[in-house]
Coordinates of C-alpha atoms in Angstrom, one line a residue:
X1 CA 81.4 -127.6 -60.5
X2 CA 80.4 -127.7 -57.0
X3 CA 80.0 -124.3 -55.5
X4 CA 81.9 -125.4 -52.5
X5 CA 84.7 -126.3 -54.7
X6 CA 84.6 -123.0 -56.5
X7 CA 84.9 -121.2 -53.1
X8 CA 87.9 -123.6 -52.2
X9 CA 89.6 -122.8 -55.4
X10 CA 89.1 -119.2 -54.9
X11 CA 91.1 -119.2 -51.6
X12 CA 88.1 -117.0 -49.9
X13 CA 86.3 -118.3 -46.8
X14 CA 82.9 -119.3 -47.0
X15 CA 80.4 -116.6 -46.1
X16 CA 77.4 -117.1 -44.3
X17 CA 73.9 -116.3 -45.7
X18 CA 72.8 -115.0 -42.3
X19 CA 75.2 -112.3 -42.2
X20 CA 78.9 -111.7 -42.5
X21 CA 79.3 -111.5 -38.6
X22 CA 78.2 -115.3 -38.2
X23 CA 81.0 -117.7 -38.6
X24 CA 80.9 -120.2 -41.5
X25 CA 79.5 -123.7 -41.2
X26 CA 81.8 -126.4 -40.0
X27 CA 82.5 -128.6 -42.9
X28 CA 82.1 -132.2 -42.6
X29 CA 82.8 -135.5 -44.6
X30 CA 79.5 -135.3 -46.4
X31 CA 80.0 -131.8 -47.5
X32 CA 83.4 -132.6 -48.7
X33 CA 81.8 -135.6 -50.8
X34 CA 79.4 -133.1 -52.3
X35 CA 76.4 -134.3 -49.9
X36 CA 73.9 -131.9 -48.6
X37 CA 75.2 -129.0 -46.4
X38 CA 74.4 -128.9 -43.0
X39 CA 73.1 -125.6 -41.9
X40 CA 73.8 -124.9 -38.3
X41 CA 70.9 -123.7 -36.1
X42 CA 70.4 -120.0 -36.1
X43 CA 72.0 -118.1 -33.1
X44 CA 69.7 -116.7 -30.6
X45 CA 69.8 -112.9 -30.5
X46 CA 70.9 -111.1 -27.5
X47 CA 68.1 -110.2 -25.4
X48 CA 66.9 -106.5 -25.5
X49 CA 68.7 -104.4 -22.9
X50 CA 66.0 -103.4 -20.4
X51 CA 66.4 -100.8 -17.8
X52 CA 65.7 -101.2 -14.2
X53 CA 62.4 -99.6 -12.6
X54 CA 63.1 -96.2 -11.0
X55 CA 63.2 -96.0 -7.3
X56 CA 60.0 -95.5 -5.5
X57 CA 58.7 -91.8 -5.1
X58 CA 59.9 -90.1 -2.1
X59 CA 57.1 -89.4 0.6
X60 CA 55.9 -85.8 0.0
X61 CA 56.9 -83.1 2.7
X62 CA 56.0 -79.6 2.9
X63 CA 59.6 -78.6 3.1
X64 CA 61.0 -80.4 0.2
X65 CA 62.7 -78.0 -2.2
X66 CA 61.3 -77.9 -5.8
X67 CA 64.7 -78.4 -7.2
X68 CA 65.3 -81.5 -5.4
X69 CA 61.9 -83.2 -6.3
X70 CA 63.2 -84.3 -9.6
X71 CA 65.7 -87.0 -9.7
X72 CA 68.1 -86.7 -12.6
X73 CA 69.9 -89.9 -12.1
X74 CA 66.8 -92.0 -12.1
X75 CA 67.6 -93.5 -15.5
X76 CA 71.5 -93.9 -15.1
X77 CA 71.2 -97.5 -14.5
X78 CA 68.4 -98.7 -16.6
X79 CA 65.1 -98.3 -18.0
X80 CA 62.2 -96.8 -16.1
X81 CA 59.5 -98.7 -18.0
X82 CA 60.3 -102.1 -16.8
X83 CA 61.9 -103.8 -13.6
X84 CA 62.7 -107.1 -15.7
X85 CA 66.6 -107.8 -15.5
X86 CA 68.3 -108.3 -18.7
X87 CA 68.8 -112.2 -19.6
X88 CA 71.4 -114.1 -21.5
X89 CA 74.5 -112.4 -23.1
X90 CA 73.0 -109.0 -22.8
X91 CA 73.4 -108.9 -18.9
X92 CA 76.9 -108.0 -19.1
X93 CA 76.1 -105.1 -21.4
X94 CA 73.1 -104.0 -19.4
X95 CA 75.4 -103.6 -16.3
X96 CA 77.1 -100.8 -18.1
X97 CA 75.5 -97.6 -18.8
X98 CA 75.2 -96.7 -22.4
X99 CA 76.3 -93.6 -24.1
X100 CA 72.9 -91.7 -23.3
X101 CA 73.0 -93.1 -19.6
X102 CA 76.5 -91.4 -19.4
X103 CA 75.4 -88.1 -20.9
X104 CA 72.4 -87.9 -18.5
X105 CA 74.4 -88.9 -15.5
X106 CA 76.9 -86.2 -16.2
X107 CA 74.5 -83.7 -17.0
X108 CA 72.8 -84.6 -13.3
X109 CA 76.2 -84.4 -11.8
X110 CA 76.8 -80.9 -13.4
X111 CA 73.4 -79.6 -12.1
X112 CA 74.2 -80.8 -8.6
X113 CA 77.4 -79.3 -8.7
X114 CA 76.0 -75.8 -9.7
X115 CA 73.3 -76.1 -7.3
X116 CA 76.0 -76.9 -4.4
X117 CA 78.1 -73.9 -5.5
X118 CA 74.6 -71.7 -5.4
X119 CA 73.8 -72.9 -1.9
X120 CA 77.2 -72.3 -0.5
X121 CA 77.3 -69.9 2.2
X122 CA 73.5 -70.4 3.2
X123 CA 73.1 -71.2 6.9
X124 CA 71.9 -74.7 7.5
X125 CA 68.4 -75.2 9.0
X126 CA 68.7 -75.7 12.7
X127 CA 67.2 -78.5 14.4
X128 CA 66.7 -80.3 10.8
X129 CA 67.0 -84.1 11.0
X130 CA 69.9 -85.8 9.1
X131 CA 69.1 -86.6 5.7
X132 CA 65.9 -84.6 5.5
X133 CA 65.9 -81.8 2.8
X134 CA 65.5 -78.2 4.0
X135 CA 62.3 -76.0 4.0
X136 CA 61.4 -74.7 0.5
X137 CA 61.9 -71.1 -0.2
X138 CA 58.5 -70.1 -1.8
X139 CA 58.0 -66.8 -3.5
X140 CA 55.3 -64.2 -2.0
X141 CA 55.8 -64.9 1.6
X142 CA 57.4 -67.1 4.3
X143 CA 56.5 -70.9 4.1
X144 CA 53.5 -72.0 6.2
X145 CA 54.2 -74.9 8.3
X146 CA 51.9 -78.1 7.7
X147 CA 48.8 -78.0 9.9
X148 CA 49.2 -74.4 10.9
X149 CA 46.2 -71.9 10.8
X150 CA 45.6 -70.4 7.3
X151 CA 44.9 -66.9 6.4
X152 CA 41.0 -67.4 6.7
X153 CA 41.4 -68.1 10.3
X154 CA 43.5 -65.1 11.0
X155 CA 40.8 -62.8 9.2
X156 CA 37.9 -64.3 11.2
X157 CA 39.9 -63.7 14.5
X158 CA 40.5 -60.2 13.6
X159 CA 36.9 -59.8 12.8
X160 CA 35.8 -61.3 16.2
X161 CA 38.3 -59.1 18.1
X162 CA 36.9 -55.9 16.1
X163 CA 33.5 -56.7 17.4
X164 CA 34.5 -57.3 20.8
X165 CA 36.3 -53.8 20.8
X166 CA 33.2 -52.1 19.4
X167 CA 31.1 -53.7 22.0
X168 CA 33.3 -52.6 24.7
X169 CA 33.5 -49.1 23.5
X170 CA 29.7 -49.1 23.7
X171 CA 29.6 -50.3 27.0
X172 CA 32.0 -47.5 28.2
X173 CA 29.9 -44.8 26.5
X174 CA 26.7 -46.2 28.2
X175 CA 28.2 -46.6 31.5
X176 CA 30.4 -43.2 31.5
X177 CA 30.2 -40.7 34.0
X178 CA 28.9 -38.0 31.5
X179 CA 25.3 -39.8 31.7
X180 CA 22.6 -37.7 33.4
X181 CA 21.9 -38.5 37.1
X182 CA 18.2 -39.2 36.3
X183 CA 17.6 -40.9 33.1
X184 CA 14.7 -40.1 31.1
X185 CA 12.3 -42.6 29.7
X186 CA 12.9 -44.3 26.2
X187 CA 9.7 -42.4 25.1
X188 CA 11.0 -39.0 25.4
X189 CA 11.3 -37.0 22.4
X190 CA 13.2 -33.9 21.9
X191 CA 13.1 -32.2 18.5
X192 CA 14.9 -29.2 17.4
X193 CA 14.2 -25.9 19.1
X194 CA 13.7 -22.7 17.3
X195 CA 16.9 -20.6 16.7
X196 CA 15.6 -17.2 17.9
X197 CA 13.0 -16.1 20.5
X198 CA 12.4 -13.3 23.4
X199 CA 14.0 -13.3 26.8
X200 CA 13.0 -11.5 29.9
X201 CA 15.0 -8.7 31.4
X202 CA 15.2 -10.5 34.9
X203 CA 15.1 -14.0 35.7
X204 CA 15.6 -15.7 39.2
X205 CA 15.2 -19.6 40.1
X206 CA 14.8 -21.9 43.1
X207 CA 15.5 -25.6 43.6
X208 CA 13.1 -28.1 44.7
X209 CA 12.3 -28.4 48.5
X210 CA 11.3 -31.2 50.9
X211 CA 7.5 -30.3 50.4
X212 CA 7.8 -31.9 47.1
X213 CA 9.4 -35.2 48.2
X214 CA 6.3 -37.3 47.3
X215 CA 6.8 -36.2 43.6
X216 CA 10.5 -36.0 43.6
X217 CA 10.7 -38.8 41.0
X218 CA 8.4 -39.5 37.9
X219 CA 8.7 -43.0 38.6
X220 CA 6.5 -42.5 41.9
X221 CA 4.3 -40.2 39.8
X222 CA 4.0 -41.8 36.4
X223 CA 0.7 -40.4 35.4
X224 CA 1.0 -37.9 32.6
X225 CA -0.2 -34.4 32.7
X226 CA -3.3 -33.3 30.8
X227 CA -4.0 -29.6 29.7
X228 CA -7.0 -29.7 31.7
X229 CA -5.3 -30.6 34.9
X230 CA -2.4 -28.0 34.1
X231 CA -5.2 -25.2 33.6
X232 CA -8.3 -26.2 35.0
X233 CA -11.4 -24.1 35.0
X234 CA -10.9 -22.8 38.6
X235 CA -7.5 -21.3 37.7
X236 CA -8.9 -19.6 34.7
X237 CA -8.6 -16.1 36.4
X238 CA -5.9 -15.4 38.7
X239 CA -6.3 -12.1 40.8
X240 CA -3.4 -10.4 42.5
X241 CA -3.8 -9.9 46.3
X242 CA -4.8 -6.2 46.3
X243 CA -7.7 -7.2 44.1
X244 CA -7.0 -4.3 41.4
X245 CA -5.7 -6.6 38.7
X246 CA -7.1 -10.0 37.6
X247 CA -5.5 -11.9 34.3
X248 CA -7.7 -14.4 32.7
X249 CA -6.5 -17.5 30.6
X250 CA -6.5 -16.6 26.8
X251 CA -4.9 -20.0 25.4
X252 CA -3.6 -23.1 26.6
X253 CA -1.4 -26.0 24.9
X254 CA 0.1 -29.4 25.9
X255 CA 3.1 -30.6 23.9
X256 CA 4.8 -34.0 23.9
X257 CA 7.9 -32.4 22.3
X258 CA 9.4 -30.1 24.9
X259 CA 11.5 -28.6 22.3
X260 CA 8.5 -26.8 21.0
X261 CA 8.1 -24.9 24.1
X262 CA 11.6 -23.3 24.2
X263 CA 14.0 -21.8 21.8
X264 CA 17.7 -22.2 21.8
X265 CA 19.7 -25.2 21.3
X266 CA 21.5 -25.5 24.8
X267 CA 18.0 -25.3 26.4
X268 CA 16.4 -28.1 24.3
X269 CA 19.4 -30.1 25.0
X270 CA 19.1 -29.5 28.9
X271 CA 15.4 -30.7 28.6
X272 CA 16.5 -33.8 26.7
X273 CA 19.1 -34.7 29.2
X274 CA 16.5 -34.2 31.9
X275 CA 14.1 -36.8 30.1
X276 CA 11.4 -34.1 29.5
X277 CA 8.1 -35.7 28.2
X278 CA 5.6 -33.0 28.4
X279 CA 5.4 -29.0 28.3
X280 CA 2.0 -27.4 29.2
X281 CA 1.8 -23.7 28.4
X282 CA -0.8 -21.1 29.0
X283 CA -1.0 -17.3 28.5
X284 CA -3.1 -14.8 30.5
X285 CA -3.8 -11.0 30.1
X286 CA -5.9 -8.3 31.8
X287 CA -6.4 -6.0 28.9
X288 CA -8.1 -3.3 30.9
X289 CA -4.9 -2.7 33.1
X290 CA -2.3 -3.9 30.5
X291 CA -0.8 -6.6 32.2
X292 CA -0.2 -10.4 31.0
X293 CA 1.3 -13.5 32.1
X294 CA 2.7 -16.7 30.6
X295 CA 3.2 -20.0 32.4
X296 CA 5.0 -23.1 31.4
X297 CA 5.1 -26.5 33.3
X298 CA 7.8 -29.0 32.3
X299 CA 7.5 -32.8 33.3
X300 CA 10.9 -34.2 33.8
X301 CA 12.4 -37.4 35.3
X302 CA 13.3 -36.1 38.7
X303 CA 13.9 -33.4 41.1
X304 CA 17.6 -33.2 40.0
X305 CA 16.8 -32.7 36.5
X306 CA 14.2 -30.0 37.2
X307 CA 16.8 -28.1 39.6
X308 CA 19.2 -28.2 36.7
X309 CA 16.9 -26.9 34.0
X310 CA 15.6 -23.9 36.2
X311 CA 19.5 -23.1 37.0
X312 CA 20.5 -23.5 33.4
X313 CA 18.0 -20.6 32.2
X314 CA 19.8 -18.0 34.1
X315 CA 22.9 -18.6 32.0
X316 CA 20.9 -18.9 28.5
X317 CA 19.0 -15.4 28.7
X318 CA 19.5 -13.8 25.3
X319 CA 20.7 -17.4 23.8
X320 CA 17.5 -19.4 24.8
X321 CA 14.6 -19.3 26.8
X322 CA 11.0 -20.5 27.2
X323 CA 8.8 -19.4 24.3
X324 CA 5.6 -17.9 25.2
X325 CA 2.4 -19.4 23.7
X326 CA 1.3 -17.5 20.6
X327 CA -2.0 -15.7 21.2
X328 CA -3.9 -12.8 19.3
X329 CA -3.5 -9.2 20.0
X330 CA -2.6 -7.5 22.2
X331 CA -0.8 -10.7 23.5
X332 CA 1.1 -11.0 20.1
X333 CA 3.4 -8.3 21.5
X334 CA 4.4 -10.4 24.4
X335 CA 8.0 -10.7 25.0
X336 CA 8.9 -7.0 23.8
X337 CA 10.1 -4.6 26.3
X338 CA 10.8 -5.2 30.1
X339 CA 9.5 -8.4 31.5
X340 CA 10.4 -10.4 34.9
X341 CA 10.5 -14.3 34.9
X342 CA 11.0 -16.9 37.6
X343 CA 11.7 -20.7 37.5
X344 CA 10.5 -23.1 40.3
X345 CA 11.7 -26.7 40.8
X346 CA 8.7 -28.6 42.4
X347 CA 9.6 -32.3 42.5
X348 CA 10.1 -33.8 39.2
X349 CA 8.3 -30.7 37.5
X350 CA 9.7 -27.3 36.4
X351 CA 7.1 -24.3 36.5
X352 CA 8.4 -21.0 34.7
X353 CA 6.3 -17.8 35.1
X354 CA 6.8 -14.6 33.0
X355 CA 5.1 -11.4 33.8
X356 CA 5.2 -8.0 31.8
X357 CA 3.1 -5.1 30.8
X358 CA 1.7 -5.2 27.4
X359 CA 3.2 -2.0 26.4
X360 CA 6.7 -3.3 27.4
X361 CA 7.4 -0.4 30.1
X362 CA 7.9 -1.1 33.8
X363 CA 10.9 -1.9 36.1
X364 CA 11.5 -4.5 39.1
X365 CA 9.8 -2.2 41.4
X366 CA 6.5 -2.9 39.8
X367 CA 4.7 -4.7 42.7
X368 CA 2.0 -6.1 40.2
X369 CA 4.6 -7.8 38.3
X370 CA 6.0 -9.4 41.2
X371 CA 2.4 -10.5 42.4
X372 CA 1.8 -12.1 39.0
X373 CA 5.0 -14.2 39.3
X374 CA 4.0 -15.4 42.6
X375 CA 0.3 -16.3 41.5
X376 CA 1.7 -18.0 38.1
X377 CA 4.2 -20.4 40.3
X378 CA 1.0 -21.8 42.0
X379 CA 0.7 -24.6 39.4
X380 CA -2.5 -26.3 40.4
X381 CA -1.7 -29.8 38.8
X382 CA 1.6 -29.8 40.6
X383 CA 0.4 -28.7 44.0
X384 CA -2.3 -31.1 43.9
X385 CA 0.0 -34.0 43.1
X386 CA 2.6 -33.0 45.9
X387 CA -0.5 -33.0 48.3
X388 CA -1.3 -36.5 47.3
X389 CA 2.2 -37.8 47.4
X390 CA 2.8 -36.6 50.8
X391 CA -0.5 -37.8 52.2

């Protein structure tokens, strides 16, 4: 029997071999007569549902919040991998979101609702353009404006400001009122003076006079002293006026560091302030009559420095004074017992003479001591330069 007749006899509708969902082929007269059955053309399947392309990325701004930079609803209406619209019968279905699209859209809406609740009560950004997102809240510090100066620029500016402050402070120190009136040369060297030493029992001083105007400043008398000039052979013996006592030169020395010729920190400091560059010392004695004389000549920058130095020695007796030049016995006892000293400012030179008896006895009424002080103050080098300067 024909298979079609068997299906008609059973009363069941014919089933398509392509699947149960496709309708059975329409019977024709030829099929009823038992001829070959006409197979309908296969139905074109519906086009695969495609999702539209996502919207173009938003232009980056420095003030776009991080939570708004991701669009949760980008896949609510289509696929992000292609921008081809659906064709055929699938167009109607493509216009409706599927279950996954609805789930994602609902999730995005719930996330926006939660963010809206969290942002309630926050003040809106003043001056913000409508539709533009607010400034981001970044952790670790305030947000920096685009194009503003970075931290490196601030550190560089702080370093430059610090250097300017240091330079200004140095200029104030160099130009301050505490600077000496007469500045010493750059070649002046003042070391550390001895901490202890002898001092005379009495001392007097006199400032410079107009007789030494020609050598008032070392700039006008730049030639340095020599030991032969300070203690020439013509002055190797110094007699007193009555002719009974005459002291002879026993030792002489010239120091470039004036601190070697004094003791006491305050005295050395005063020499450094006065720009002292040389100290010439000599020591005399008359062993027959028991008298001795020490002479020191200091080369300072100007007459004001010499005046200040000889006056300062009046206040430092017992705490600092001129050191007598070392010499063999009996001059090794010089500075012990009673002694008289005198300081004279002679232009930019300071001359200090110190007389005493070798046994340490005597008093201020001793005329021989007074005569020795006067002779010791007649420094040949200074008097000769003063005469040439005034001439």
